[in-house]
CSV table of C-alpha atoms in Angstrom, one decimal:
chain,number,residue,atom,x,y,z
A,721,MET,CA,161.3,-39.9,-87.1
A,722,GLN,CA,162.3,-37.4,-84.1
A,723,GLN,CA,160.9,-34.9,-86.6
A,724,LYS,CA,157.5,-36.4,-86.8
A,725,LYS,CA,157.1,-36.9,-83.1
A,726,LEU,CA,158.1,-33.2,-82.3
A,727,VAL,CA,155.5,-31.9,-84.9
A,728,SER,CA,152.8,-34.5,-83.4
A,729,ALA,CA,153.8,-33.3,-79.9
A,730,VAL,CA,153.3,-29.5,-80.9
A,731,ALA,CA,150.1,-30.2,-82.6
A,732,LEU,CA,148.8,-32.4,-79.4
A,733,MET,CA,149.6,-29.2,-77.2
A,734,GLY,CA,147.9,-26.9,-79.6
A,735,SER,CA,144.8,-29.0,-79.6
A,736,MET,CA,145.0,-29.2,-75.6
A,737,ALA,CA,144.9,-25.2,-75.6
A,738,ALA,CA,141.9,-24.9,-78.0
A,739,LEU,CA,140.3,-27.1,-75.9
A,740,THR,CA,141.0,-25.2,-72.3
A,741,ALA,CA,140.1,-22.1,-74.0
A,742,CYS,CA,136.4,-23.1,-75.3
A,743,ASN,CA,135.3,-25.5,-72.7
A,744,ASN,CA,134.0,-23.2,-70.3
A,745,GLY,CA,135.6,-24.4,-67.0
A,746,ASP,CA,134.9,-28.3,-68.1
A,747,ASP,CA,137.7,-30.6,-67.4
A,748,VAL,CA,140.5,-31.1,-70.1
A,749,ASN,CA,142.0,-34.5,-70.7
A,750,VAL,CA,144.7,-35.3,-73.4
A,751,ASP,CA,146.4,-38.9,-73.2
A,752,LEU,CA,149.9,-38.9,-74.7
A,753,SER,CA,149.6,-42.6,-74.2
A,754,SER,CA,152.9,-44.7,-73.6
A,755,GLY,CA,155.7,-42.0,-73.8
A,756,SER,CA,158.2,-41.7,-71.0
A,757,GLY,CA,156.2,-39.2,-68.9
A,758,GLY,CA,156.9,-36.2,-67.1
A,759,SER,CA,156.9,-35.4,-63.5
A,760,GLY,CA,155.4,-38.3,-61.5
A,761,GLY,CA,156.2,-40.9,-63.7
A,762,GLY,CA,152.6,-41.7,-65.0
A,763,GLY,CA,153.6,-42.9,-68.2
A,764,GLY,CA,152.8,-39.7,-69.9
A,765,THR,CA,149.0,-39.4,-69.3
A,766,VAL,CA,148.0,-36.0,-69.3
A,767,SER,CA,145.9,-35.1,-66.0
A,768,THR,CA,142.1,-34.2,-66.4
A,769,CYS,CA,142.0,-31.0,-64.5
A,770,PRO,CA,139.9,-28.0,-64.2
A,771,ALA,CA,140.3,-25.3,-67.3
A,772,TRP,CA,141.4,-22.7,-64.7
A,773,THR,CA,144.4,-24.9,-64.1
A,774,SER,CA,147.2,-26.3,-66.4
A,775,PRO,CA,147.5,-30.4,-66.6
A,776,GLU,CA,150.5,-32.0,-65.9
A,777,ALA,CA,151.5,-35.5,-66.4
A,778,GLN,CA,149.5,-38.1,-64.0
A,779,THR,CA,151.4,-39.6,-60.9
A,780,SER,CA,152.5,-43.4,-61.2
A,781,ASP,CA,149.5,-44.3,-59.4
A,782,GLY,CA,147.2,-42.5,-61.8
A,783,THR,CA,146.6,-39.4,-59.6
A,784,ASN,CA,145.9,-36.2,-61.7
A,785,VAL,CA,148.2,-33.5,-61.3
A,786,CYS,CA,147.3,-30.0,-62.0
A,787,ALA,CA,149.2,-26.7,-61.8
A,788,ILE,CA,147.7,-23.2,-60.5
A,789,GLU,CA,149.5,-20.8,-62.3
A,790,ASN,CA,147.1,-17.4,-61.8
A,791,ASP,CA,145.9,-15.8,-58.8
A,792,ILE,CA,142.3,-17.1,-58.0
A,793,GLU,CA,139.9,-14.8,-58.8
A,794,GLU,CA,136.7,-16.5,-58.3
A,795,ASN,CA,135.4,-18.9,-55.4
A,796,ARG,CA,137.5,-22.2,-56.1
A,797,THR,CA,137.6,-25.5,-54.6
A,798,LEU,CA,140.8,-27.8,-54.2
A,799,THR,CA,139.8,-31.4,-54.4
A,800,SER,CA,141.3,-34.4,-52.8
A,801,ASP,CA,141.5,-36.5,-55.9
A,802,ILE,CA,143.8,-34.2,-57.5
A,803,ARG,CA,147.6,-33.1,-56.6
A,804,TRP,CA,147.7,-29.5,-56.9
A,805,ILE,CA,150.8,-27.9,-57.8
A,806,LEU,CA,151.2,-24.0,-57.0
A,807,ASP,CA,153.4,-22.7,-59.8
A,808,GLY,CA,154.8,-19.3,-58.2
A,809,LYS,CA,153.2,-17.0,-55.7
A,810,ILE,CA,149.4,-17.4,-55.8
A,811,GLU,CA,147.0,-14.7,-54.2
A,812,VAL,CA,143.3,-15.5,-53.2
A,813,GLY,CA,141.3,-12.3,-53.9
A,814,ASN,CA,142.8,-8.6,-54.2
A,815,GLY,CA,142.9,-7.6,-50.4
A,816,ASN,CA,146.6,-7.0,-50.9
A,817,SER,CA,146.9,-5.1,-54.1
A,818,ALA,CA,145.6,-1.8,-53.3
A,819,THR,CA,145.5,0.5,-50.0
A,820,PHE,CA,141.6,0.1,-49.5
A,821,ASP,CA,139.8,3.0,-47.9
A,822,THR,CA,136.8,0.8,-46.9
A,823,GLU,CA,136.6,-3.2,-46.3
A,824,SER,CA,134.0,-3.6,-48.7
A,825,GLU,CA,136.6,-2.5,-51.5
A,826,ALA,CA,138.2,-5.9,-51.0
A,827,ASP,CA,136.9,-9.3,-53.1
A,828,ASN,CA,135.0,-11.5,-50.9
A,829,LEU,CA,136.0,-14.9,-52.2
A,830,THR,CA,136.5,-18.5,-50.6
A,831,LEU,CA,139.0,-21.0,-51.5
A,832,THR,CA,137.8,-24.3,-50.3
A,833,ILE,CA,140.4,-27.2,-49.7
A,834,GLU,CA,138.8,-30.8,-49.2
A,835,PRO,CA,140.1,-32.9,-46.6
A,836,GLY,CA,143.2,-35.2,-47.6
A,837,THR,CA,144.5,-32.7,-50.4
A,838,ASP,CA,147.9,-32.6,-51.2
A,839,ILE,CA,149.1,-29.5,-52.3
A,840,ARG,CA,152.7,-28.6,-53.4
A,841,GLY,CA,155.1,-25.9,-54.1
A,842,GLY,CA,156.1,-26.4,-57.7
A,843,ARG,CA,158.8,-24.0,-57.7
A,844,ALA,CA,160.9,-22.8,-54.4
A,845,ASP,CA,159.3,-19.4,-55.1
A,846,SER,CA,155.9,-20.9,-54.6
A,847,TRP,CA,153.4,-19.5,-52.1
A,848,LEU,CA,149.7,-19.1,-51.3
A,849,ILE,CA,148.3,-16.1,-49.9
A,850,ILE,CA,144.8,-15.5,-48.7
A,851,THR,CA,144.5,-11.8,-48.8
A,852,ARG,CA,142.1,-9.3,-46.6
A,853,GLY,CA,138.6,-10.0,-47.2
A,854,SER,CA,139.0,-13.4,-48.8
A,855,LYS,CA,138.6,-16.8,-47.0
A,856,ILE,CA,140.3,-20.3,-46.8
A,857,ASP,CA,138.1,-23.1,-46.1
A,858,ALA,CA,141.2,-26.0,-45.3
A,859,ALA,CA,138.8,-28.2,-43.0
A,860,GLY,CA,140.7,-31.4,-42.9
A,861,THR,CA,140.2,-34.4,-40.5
A,862,ALA,CA,142.3,-36.3,-37.9
A,863,ASP,CA,141.9,-39.1,-40.7
A,864,ASN,CA,142.6,-37.0,-43.4
A,865,PRO,CA,144.6,-34.0,-42.8
A,866,ILE,CA,145.5,-31.7,-45.7
A,867,THR,CA,149.3,-31.4,-46.4
A,868,PHE,CA,151.4,-28.6,-48.0
A,869,SER,CA,154.7,-29.5,-48.9
A,870,SER,CA,157.3,-29.1,-51.6
A,871,GLU,CA,157.1,-31.0,-54.9
A,872,ASP,CA,159.2,-34.0,-54.3
A,873,ASP,CA,157.7,-37.0,-52.5
A,874,ASP,CA,159.4,-36.7,-49.5
A,875,LEU,CA,158.6,-34.5,-46.7
A,876,GLU,CA,161.9,-33.2,-45.5
A,877,GLY,CA,164.1,-30.3,-46.9
A,878,ALA,CA,163.8,-26.8,-45.4
A,879,GLY,CA,163.6,-24.0,-48.1
A,880,GLU,CA,161.9,-26.0,-50.9
A,881,TRP,CA,159.1,-23.7,-51.2
A,882,GLY,CA,157.6,-21.0,-49.5
A,883,GLY,CA,154.3,-21.1,-47.1
A,884,LEU,CA,150.9,-20.5,-46.4
A,885,VAL,CA,149.9,-16.9,-45.5
A,886,LEU,CA,146.9,-15.4,-44.1
A,887,GLN,CA,146.2,-11.7,-44.3
A,888,GLY,CA,143.0,-10.0,-42.2
A,889,PHE,CA,141.5,-6.6,-41.1
A,890,ALA,CA,142.4,-6.9,-37.5
A,891,GLN,CA,144.6,-4.8,-35.5
A,892,ALA,CA,148.5,-4.0,-35.8
A,893,ASN,CA,150.4,-1.5,-34.1
A,894,PRO,CA,151.8,0.2,-37.0
A,895,GLY,CA,148.7,1.6,-38.2
A,896,ASN,CA,146.4,1.1,-41.1
A,897,ASN,CA,147.0,-0.6,-44.3
A,898,VAL,CA,150.6,-1.9,-43.3
A,899,ASP,CA,152.9,-3.2,-45.9
A,900,ALA,CA,153.8,-6.8,-45.2
A,901,GLU,CA,157.6,-7.8,-44.8
A,902,ALA,CA,159.0,-9.6,-47.6
A,903,GLY,CA,156.9,-7.8,-50.2
A,904,LEU,CA,153.6,-10.0,-49.1
A,905,GLY,CA,151.2,-7.2,-49.5
A,906,ILE,CA,148.9,-5.2,-47.3
A,907,TYR,CA,147.1,-6.2,-43.9
A,908,GLY,CA,145.3,-4.7,-41.0
A,909,PRO,CA,142.6,-2.2,-40.5
A,910,THR,CA,141.6,0.2,-43.3
A,911,ALA,CA,141.7,4.1,-43.1
A,912,ASN,CA,137.8,4.4,-42.6
A,913,ASP,CA,136.4,1.2,-41.1
A,914,GLY,CA,138.5,0.8,-38.0
A,915,VAL,CA,139.6,-2.3,-36.6
A,916,SER,CA,137.8,-5.6,-37.1
A,917,ASN,CA,139.3,-7.8,-34.2
A,918,ASP,CA,136.6,-10.2,-35.0
A,919,ASP,CA,137.5,-10.7,-38.7
A,920,SER,CA,137.4,-14.0,-40.2
A,921,SER,CA,140.1,-15.2,-42.9
A,922,GLY,CA,138.3,-18.7,-42.7
A,923,THR,CA,139.2,-22.1,-41.3
A,924,VAL,CA,142.4,-24.1,-41.1
A,925,GLN,CA,142.1,-27.3,-39.3
A,926,TYR,CA,144.3,-30.6,-39.4
A,927,VAL,CA,146.5,-29.2,-41.6
A,928,ARG,CA,150.5,-30.2,-42.0
A,929,ILE,CA,152.7,-27.4,-43.6
A,930,THR,CA,156.5,-28.9,-44.4
A,931,GLU,CA,159.4,-28.1,-46.1
A,932,GLY,CA,158.8,-24.5,-46.4
A,933,GLY,CA,160.6,-21.1,-45.7
A,934,PHE,CA,162.3,-20.3,-49.2
A,935,GLU,CA,164.1,-16.9,-49.2
A,936,VAL,CA,161.8,-14.2,-50.8
A,937,ALA,CA,164.3,-11.5,-50.4
A,938,PRO,CA,167.8,-11.1,-49.3
A,939,GLY,CA,167.5,-12.6,-45.6
A,940,GLU,CA,163.9,-12.8,-45.7
A,941,GLU,CA,162.5,-16.2,-45.7
A,942,LEU,CA,158.7,-17.2,-45.5
A,943,ASN,CA,157.4,-18.7,-42.4
A,944,GLY,CA,155.6,-21.9,-42.6
A,945,PHE,CA,152.4,-20.4,-41.5
A,946,THR,CA,152.1,-16.6,-41.5
A,947,LEU,CA,149.0,-14.3,-40.0
A,948,PHE,CA,149.1,-10.8,-40.6
A,949,GLY,CA,146.4,-9.0,-39.0
A,950,VAL,CA,144.3,-12.2,-38.6
A,951,GLY,CA,141.0,-11.7,-36.3
A,952,SER,CA,139.5,-13.9,-33.6
A,953,GLY,CA,136.7,-15.0,-36.1
A,954,THR,CA,139.3,-17.3,-37.9
A,955,THR,CA,139.1,-21.0,-37.0
A,956,ILE,CA,142.7,-22.5,-36.5
A,957,ASP,CA,143.5,-25.7,-34.8
A,958,HIS,CA,145.4,-29.0,-35.0
A,959,ILE,CA,148.4,-27.5,-37.1
A,960,GLN,CA,151.6,-28.6,-37.8
A,961,VAL,CA,154.6,-26.7,-39.4
A,962,ASN,CA,157.7,-29.0,-39.6
A,963,ASP,CA,161.2,-28.4,-41.2
A,964,ASN,CA,160.8,-24.8,-41.9
A,965,GLN,CA,164.0,-22.9,-43.0
A,966,ASP,CA,162.6,-19.6,-41.2
A,967,ASP,CA,159.9,-19.4,-38.2
A,968,GLY,CA,157.4,-22.4,-37.9
A,969,ILE,CA,154.3,-19.7,-37.3
A,970,GLU,CA,154.5,-16.0,-36.8
A,971,PHE,CA,151.9,-13.4,-35.9
A,972,PHE,CA,152.0,-9.9,-37.2
A,973,GLY,CA,149.3,-8.5,-34.9
A,974,GLY,CA,146.0,-9.5,-35.0
A,975,THR,CA,143.8,-11.3,-32.7
A,976,ALA,CA,144.0,-14.7,-34.1
A,977,GLN,CA,143.5,-17.9,-31.5
A,978,VAL,CA,145.1,-21.0,-32.2
A,979,SER,CA,144.8,-24.6,-30.5
A,980,HIS,CA,146.4,-27.9,-30.8
A,981,LEU,CA,149.6,-26.6,-32.5
A,982,VAL,CA,152.6,-28.9,-33.3
A,983,LEU,CA,156.0,-27.3,-34.5
A,984,THR,CA,158.7,-29.7,-35.2
A,985,ASP,CA,162.6,-29.0,-36.5
A,986,ASN,CA,162.0,-25.5,-37.5
A,987,LEU,CA,165.1,-23.8,-38.2
A,988,ASP,CA,164.5,-20.5,-36.9
A,989,ASP,CA,161.8,-19.2,-34.0
A,990,SER,CA,159.2,-22.1,-33.7
A,991,ILE,CA,156.4,-19.4,-32.5
A,992,ASP,CA,157.2,-15.6,-33.5
A,993,PHE,CA,154.9,-12.8,-32.4
A,994,ASP,CA,155.0,-9.0,-32.5
A,995,LEU,CA,153.1,-5.7,-33.8
A,996,GLY,CA,150.4,-6.0,-31.2
A,997,TRP,CA,149.0,-9.6,-31.4
A,998,GLN,CA,146.6,-10.3,-28.6
A,999,GLY,CA,145.4,-13.6,-29.3
A,1000,ASN,CA,145.7,-16.8,-27.6
A,1001,ILE,CA,147.3,-20.2,-27.8
A,1002,GLN,CA,146.5,-23.4,-26.0
A,1003,TYR,CA,147.8,-27.0,-26.3
A,1004,ALA,CA,151.1,-26.5,-28.2
A,1005,ILE,CA,154.0,-29.0,-28.7
A,1006,VAL,CA,157.3,-27.4,-29.7
A,1007,LYS,CA,160.3,-29.9,-30.5
A,1008,LYS,CA,163.7,-28.1,-31.6
A,1009,ASN,CA,166.8,-29.4,-33.0
A,1010,SER,CA,170.3,-28.3,-32.6
A,1011,GLU,CA,170.0,-26.0,-35.5
A,1012,SER,CA,166.6,-24.2,-34.2
A,1013,ASP,CA,166.7,-20.9,-32.9
A,1014,ARG,CA,164.2,-19.8,-30.3
A,1015,GLY,CA,161.0,-21.6,-29.2
A,1016,ILE,CA,159.3,-18.4,-28.9
A,1017,GLU,CA,160.5,-15.3,-30.4
A,1018,SER,CA,158.2,-12.1,-29.2
A,1019,ASP,CA,158.3,-8.5,-29.6
A,1020,ASN,CA,155.8,-5.3,-29.4
A,1021,ASN,CA,157.6,-2.9,-31.7
A,1022,GLY,CA,161.1,-2.2,-32.2
A,1023,SER,CA,160.3,1.4,-33.4
A,1024,GLY,CA,158.7,2.1,-30.3
A,1025,PHE,CA,158.5,-0.3,-27.2
A,1026,ASP,CA,155.1,1.6,-26.1
A,1027,VAL,CA,153.1,1.6,-29.1
A,1028,THR,CA,149.6,0.6,-28.9
A,1029,PRO,CA,147.7,-2.0,-29.0
A,1030,ARG,CA,150.7,-4.0,-27.1
A,1031,THR,CA,151.5,-7.4,-27.9
A,1032,ARG,CA,149.8,-9.1,-25.0
A,1033,PRO,CA,148.5,-12.9,-25.9
A,1034,THR,CA,147.8,-15.7,-23.4
A,1035,ILE,CA,149.6,-18.9,-24.2
A,1036,ALA,CA,148.7,-22.0,-22.2
A,1037,ASN,CA,149.4,-25.6,-22.0
A,1038,LEU,CA,152.6,-25.2,-23.9
A,1039,THR,CA,155.3,-27.8,-23.9
A,1040,ILE,CA,159.0,-26.7,-25.4
A,1041,VAL,CA,161.6,-29.3,-25.8
A,1042,GLY,CA,164.9,-27.7,-26.4
A,1043,ALA,CA,168.4,-28.6,-27.7
A,1044,THR,CA,171.7,-28.0,-26.9
A,1045,GLY,CA,173.0,-25.6,-29.1
A,1046,ALA,CA,169.7,-24.1,-30.1
A,1047,GLY,CA,168.5,-20.7,-28.9
A,1048,ALA,CA,166.8,-19.8,-25.7
A,1049,ASN,CA,163.2,-21.7,-25.4
A,1050,ALA,CA,161.9,-18.3,-25.0
A,1051,LEU,CA,162.9,-14.7,-25.8
A,1052,HIS,CA,161.0,-11.8,-24.9
A,1053,ARG,CA,161.9,-8.0,-26.3
A,1054,GLU,CA,161.1,-4.8,-27.1
A,1055,GLY,CA,158.2,-4.0,-24.9
A,1056,MET,CA,156.3,-7.2,-25.3
A,1057,GLY,CA,153.7,-8.1,-22.4
A,1058,GLY,CA,151.8,-11.5,-22.2
A,1059,PHE,CA,150.8,-14.3,-19.9
A,1060,ILE,CA,152.4,-18.0,-20.2
A,1061,HIS,CA,150.3,-20.3,-18.1
A,1062,ASN,CA,150.7,-24.1,-17.0
A,1063,ALA,CA,153.8,-24.5,-19.5
A,1064,ILE,CA,157.0,-26.6,-19.3
A,1065,TYR,CA,160.4,-25.5,-20.7
A,1066,ASP,CA,162.5,-28.7,-20.7
A,1067,ALA,CA,166.1,-29.4,-22.1
A,1068,GLY,CA,168.0,-26.7,-23.9
A,1069,ASP,CA,170.8,-24.3,-23.0
A,1070,VAL,CA,168.6,-21.4,-21.9
A,1071,CYS,CA,164.9,-21.6,-21.0
A,1072,LEU,CA,163.9,-17.9,-20.7
A,1073,ASP,CA,165.8,-14.9,-21.9
A,1074,VAL,CA,164.2,-11.2,-21.9
A,1075,ASP,CA,165.5,-8.3,-23.3
A,1076,ASP,CA,164.6,-4.5,-24.4
A,1077,GLN,CA,162.0,-4.2,-21.8
A,1078,ASN,CA,160.6,-1.2,-20.2
A,1079,ASN,CA,157.7,-1.0,-17.8
A,1080,GLU,CA,156.7,-4.8,-18.1
A,1081,ILE,CA,158.4,-5.9,-15.3
A,1082,ASN,CA,157.3,-3.5,-12.7
A,1083,ASN,CA,153.7,-3.3,-13.9
A,1084,ASP,CA,153.3,-7.0,-13.9
A,1085,GLU,CA,152.7,-7.3,-17.5
A,1086,LEU,CA,154.8,-10.2,-18.1
A,1087,ILE,CA,153.8,-13.0,-16.3
A,1088,TYR,CA,154.8,-16.8,-15.9
A,1089,ASP,CA,152.3,-18.4,-14.0
A,1090,ASP,CA,152.8,-22.2,-13.1
A,1091,VAL,CA,155.7,-23.0,-15.2
A,1092,ILE,CA,158.6,-25.9,-15.1
A,1093,PHE,CA,161.8,-24.8,-15.9
A,1094,ASN,CA,164.6,-27.7,-16.6
A,1095,CYS,CA,167.3,-26.2,-18.7
A,1096,ALA,CA,171.1,-26.1,-18.5
A,1097,ALA,CA,170.6,-22.4,-17.2
A,1098,ASN,CA,166.9,-21.2,-16.5
A,1099,THR,CA,167.6,-17.6,-17.4
A,1100,ALA,CA,170.1,-16.1,-19.7
A,1101,GLY,CA,173.4,-14.2,-18.7
A,1102,ASP,CA,173.1,-11.2,-20.7
A,1103,ASP,CA,173.4,-8.6,-17.6
A,1104,ASP,CA,171.2,-6.5,-19.9
A,1105,ASP,CA,169.5,-4.0,-17.2
A,1106,GLY,CA,172.2,-1.8,-16.8
A,1107,ASN,CA,172.9,-3.0,-13.2
A,1108,ALA,CA,174.4,-6.5,-14.1
A,1109,ASN,CA,171.2,-8.0,-13.8
A,1110,GLU,CA,169.3,-10.3,-16.1
A,1111,PHE,CA,165.7,-9.0,-17.1
A,1112,ALA,CA,164.3,-12.7,-17.0
A,1113,ASP,CA,165.3,-13.1,-13.3
A,1114,SER,CA,163.4,-10.1,-12.3
A,1115,ILE,CA,160.3,-11.4,-14.2
A,1116,LEU,CA,160.9,-14.6,-12.2
A,1117,ASN,CA,161.7,-13.0,-9.0
A,1118,ASN,CA,159.6,-9.8,-8.8
A,1119,ASN,CA,156.2,-10.5,-9.9
A,1120,ARG,CA,153.5,-11.3,-7.5
A,1121,SER,CA,152.0,-13.6,-9.7
A,1122,ASN,CA,154.7,-15.8,-11.0
A,1123,THR,CA,155.1,-19.3,-10.2
A,1124,VAL,CA,158.1,-20.9,-11.6
A,1125,PHE,CA,159.3,-24.7,-10.7
A,1126,ASP,CA,162.9,-25.5,-11.2
A,1127,GLU,CA,162.5,-29.3,-11.7
A,1128,ASP,CA,162.7,-32.1,-14.0
A,1129,PRO,CA,158.9,-32.5,-15.6
A,1130,MET,CA,159.9,-36.0,-16.2
A,1131,LEU,CA,158.4,-35.9,-19.9
A,1132,ASP,CA,157.6,-39.3,-21.5
A,1133,GLU,CA,159.6,-38.8,-24.7
A,1134,ASN,CA,156.5,-40.9,-26.6
A,1135,THR,CA,153.6,-38.8,-25.2
A,1136,PHE,CA,154.8,-35.4,-23.8
A,1137,GLN,CA,152.9,-36.5,-20.6
A,1138,PRO,CA,154.8,-35.0,-17.1
A,1139,SER,CA,155.0,-36.9,-14.2
A,1140,SER,CA,157.1,-34.3,-11.7
A,1141,ALA,CA,155.6,-33.3,-8.4
A,1142,ASN,CA,154.6,-29.7,-9.6
A,1143,SER,CA,153.0,-30.8,-13.2
A,1144,THR,CA,149.6,-31.3,-11.9
A,1145,LEU,CA,147.7,-28.6,-10.1
A,1146,GLY,CA,145.2,-28.8,-7.3
A,1147,SER,CA,142.1,-27.6,-9.4
A,1148,ALA,CA,141.6,-26.4,-12.7
A,1149,LYS,CA,142.6,-22.6,-13.4
A,1150,ASN,CA,140.7,-19.8,-14.7
A,1151,PHE,CA,143.2,-18.1,-17.0
A,1152,ARG,CA,141.4,-14.6,-17.1
A,1153,THR,CA,141.0,-14.6,-13.4
A,1154,VAL,CA,144.6,-15.1,-12.8
A,1155,GLN,CA,145.3,-12.3,-15.2
A,1156,GLU,CA,143.0,-10.0,-13.7
A,1157,ASN,CA,144.4,-10.5,-10.3
A,1158,ALA,CA,147.8,-9.9,-11.6
A,1159,GLY,CA,147.4,-6.4,-13.1
A,1160,ASP,CA,145.4,-4.3,-14.9
A,1161,ALA,CA,142.2,-6.3,-15.7
A,1162,ALA,CA,141.6,-4.3,-18.8
A,1163,ASP,CA,144.6,-5.9,-20.0
A,1164,ALA,CA,143.6,-9.5,-19.5
A,1165,THR,CA,143.3,-10.8,-22.8
A,1166,ALA,CA,142.6,-14.4,-22.0
A,1167,ASP,CA,139.1,-15.7,-23.8
A,1168,MET,CA,137.5,-18.2,-21.6
A,1169,ASN,CA,135.0,-19.2,-24.5
A,1170,PHE,CA,138.3,-20.3,-26.4
A,1171,LEU,CA,140.4,-21.2,-23.6
A,1172,ASP,CA,139.9,-24.7,-21.4
A,1173,GLU,CA,140.7,-24.7,-17.7
A,1174,THR,CA,143.2,-27.0,-17.2
A,1175,ASP,CA,144.7,-28.4,-14.0
A,1176,TYR,CA,148.2,-29.6,-15.3
A,1177,LEU,CA,151.2,-28.1,-17.0
A,1178,GLY,CA,152.3,-28.7,-20.4
A,1179,ALA,CA,150.7,-29.5,-23.8
A,1180,VAL,CA,149.3,-32.9,-22.8
A,1181,ASP,CA,147.2,-34.2,-19.8
A,1182,PRO,CA,149.1,-36.5,-17.9
A,1183,ASP,CA,146.0,-38.6,-17.2
A,1184,ALA,CA,145.1,-38.9,-21.1
A,1185,SER,CA,145.7,-42.1,-22.9
A,1186,SER,CA,146.1,-43.0,-26.4
A,1187,PRO,CA,145.1,-41.7,-28.8
A,1188,PHE,CA,146.5,-38.5,-27.9
A,1189,TRP,CA,145.6,-35.2,-29.7
A,1190,PHE,CA,148.6,-35.1,-31.7
A,1191,GLU,CA,148.4,-38.8,-32.9
A,1192,GLY,CA,147.3,-39.6,-36.5
A,1193,TRP,CA,147.4,-36.7,-38.1
A,1194,THR,CA,150.9,-35.5,-37.7
A,1195,LEU,CA,153.6,-36.5,-40.0
A,1196,GLU,CA,155.0,-39.7,-39.2
A,1197,GLY,CA,158.5,-39.7,-37.4
A,1198,THR,CA,158.5,-35.8,-36.5
A,1199,LEU,CA,157.4,-36.3,-33.0
């Protein structure tokens, strides 16, 4: 009896393979009827899936489950009526498979992901890479966000799969055709086209990424959301990265701009950027736990602090809620410059640590403007400038445009709204004007077509009312 079942199953799977091979892209549906079923507990009913994927057992509620096993070499759409499984590393396009001389050598593909789609890493070593020249169109909505997670049904468990990676042709200070860390391919400008800082890698909106950070090489875990040389033409807003083993979001060069960012319980740095990133972030909530490292870790280039283009972003309306035992709420080092406006660093052991600086302090290239500090120690005690002083103290005390308030912001633990004396300004601030007045106007990177003028500190307007911008689409219980 067992032998008959085995022979029947083998014959049936052979029929499935034949159907897949000859249906020219049509869906495949094979019903194993009332067997015990595979993953998903769907009673053994094999899913109806596109021919370019592998059908798995339906879930217990009858949802089709389709595995993506091969790189994507045509325009494809992930629909919301299917649970999609990433079976290993999946690349879209050929943009990191060769060192191109021109951008035209890269594929121009689009991976479309419908609102409400559920995408899961089927193995720990699964991740999705949109390579240079191709795009992702992942436009979720507040009511139907897109979710990336591991294959199990809960949404907690750092390191259970990889993460989401975008690559582009925008600037990176190591030069052209840069090798990405952890063997993730090639990014940045080509040899003959020059820098494409307005390059677009597509759209990522209302997307939640959780449980990622698998170690792809010794000591190298994936970030939840990684941007390699991504340009300002990319639309990125309403993003949550939760419970990632490594960084929440990291920018390697590029000019990408992000708004409405939520980073919760990530175990390394929540926001990390280096290698010449000159983009913008506005409206960001960072919530750390005792196992987290820094809220921000930022560098220019460890091989040359003055290498250009310099890391020099603008970050506005940021709230970092630290934790005892976690790393500093912000670490700046290795020649990084930039502007932090209208921010709140609340709780935790250290608010600000600045190391390995060169001329940023004297040249007003690292500016903290209208920021509240409320940590056990507002600056680190590294004494690292050679004169028994901490660089962070110099940043706070020397630059003429810095305004840092030492007070409890009185954050509402549910809404993240501040109510302290200095959490509201007298008028809305034009960030670019402040930056031009602080130093070299040519270095003022604030994009006022992207950044809103605001008259309050932190990520949430004290005068706003529910629903707040982070409500409804973020993972339940994470804020």
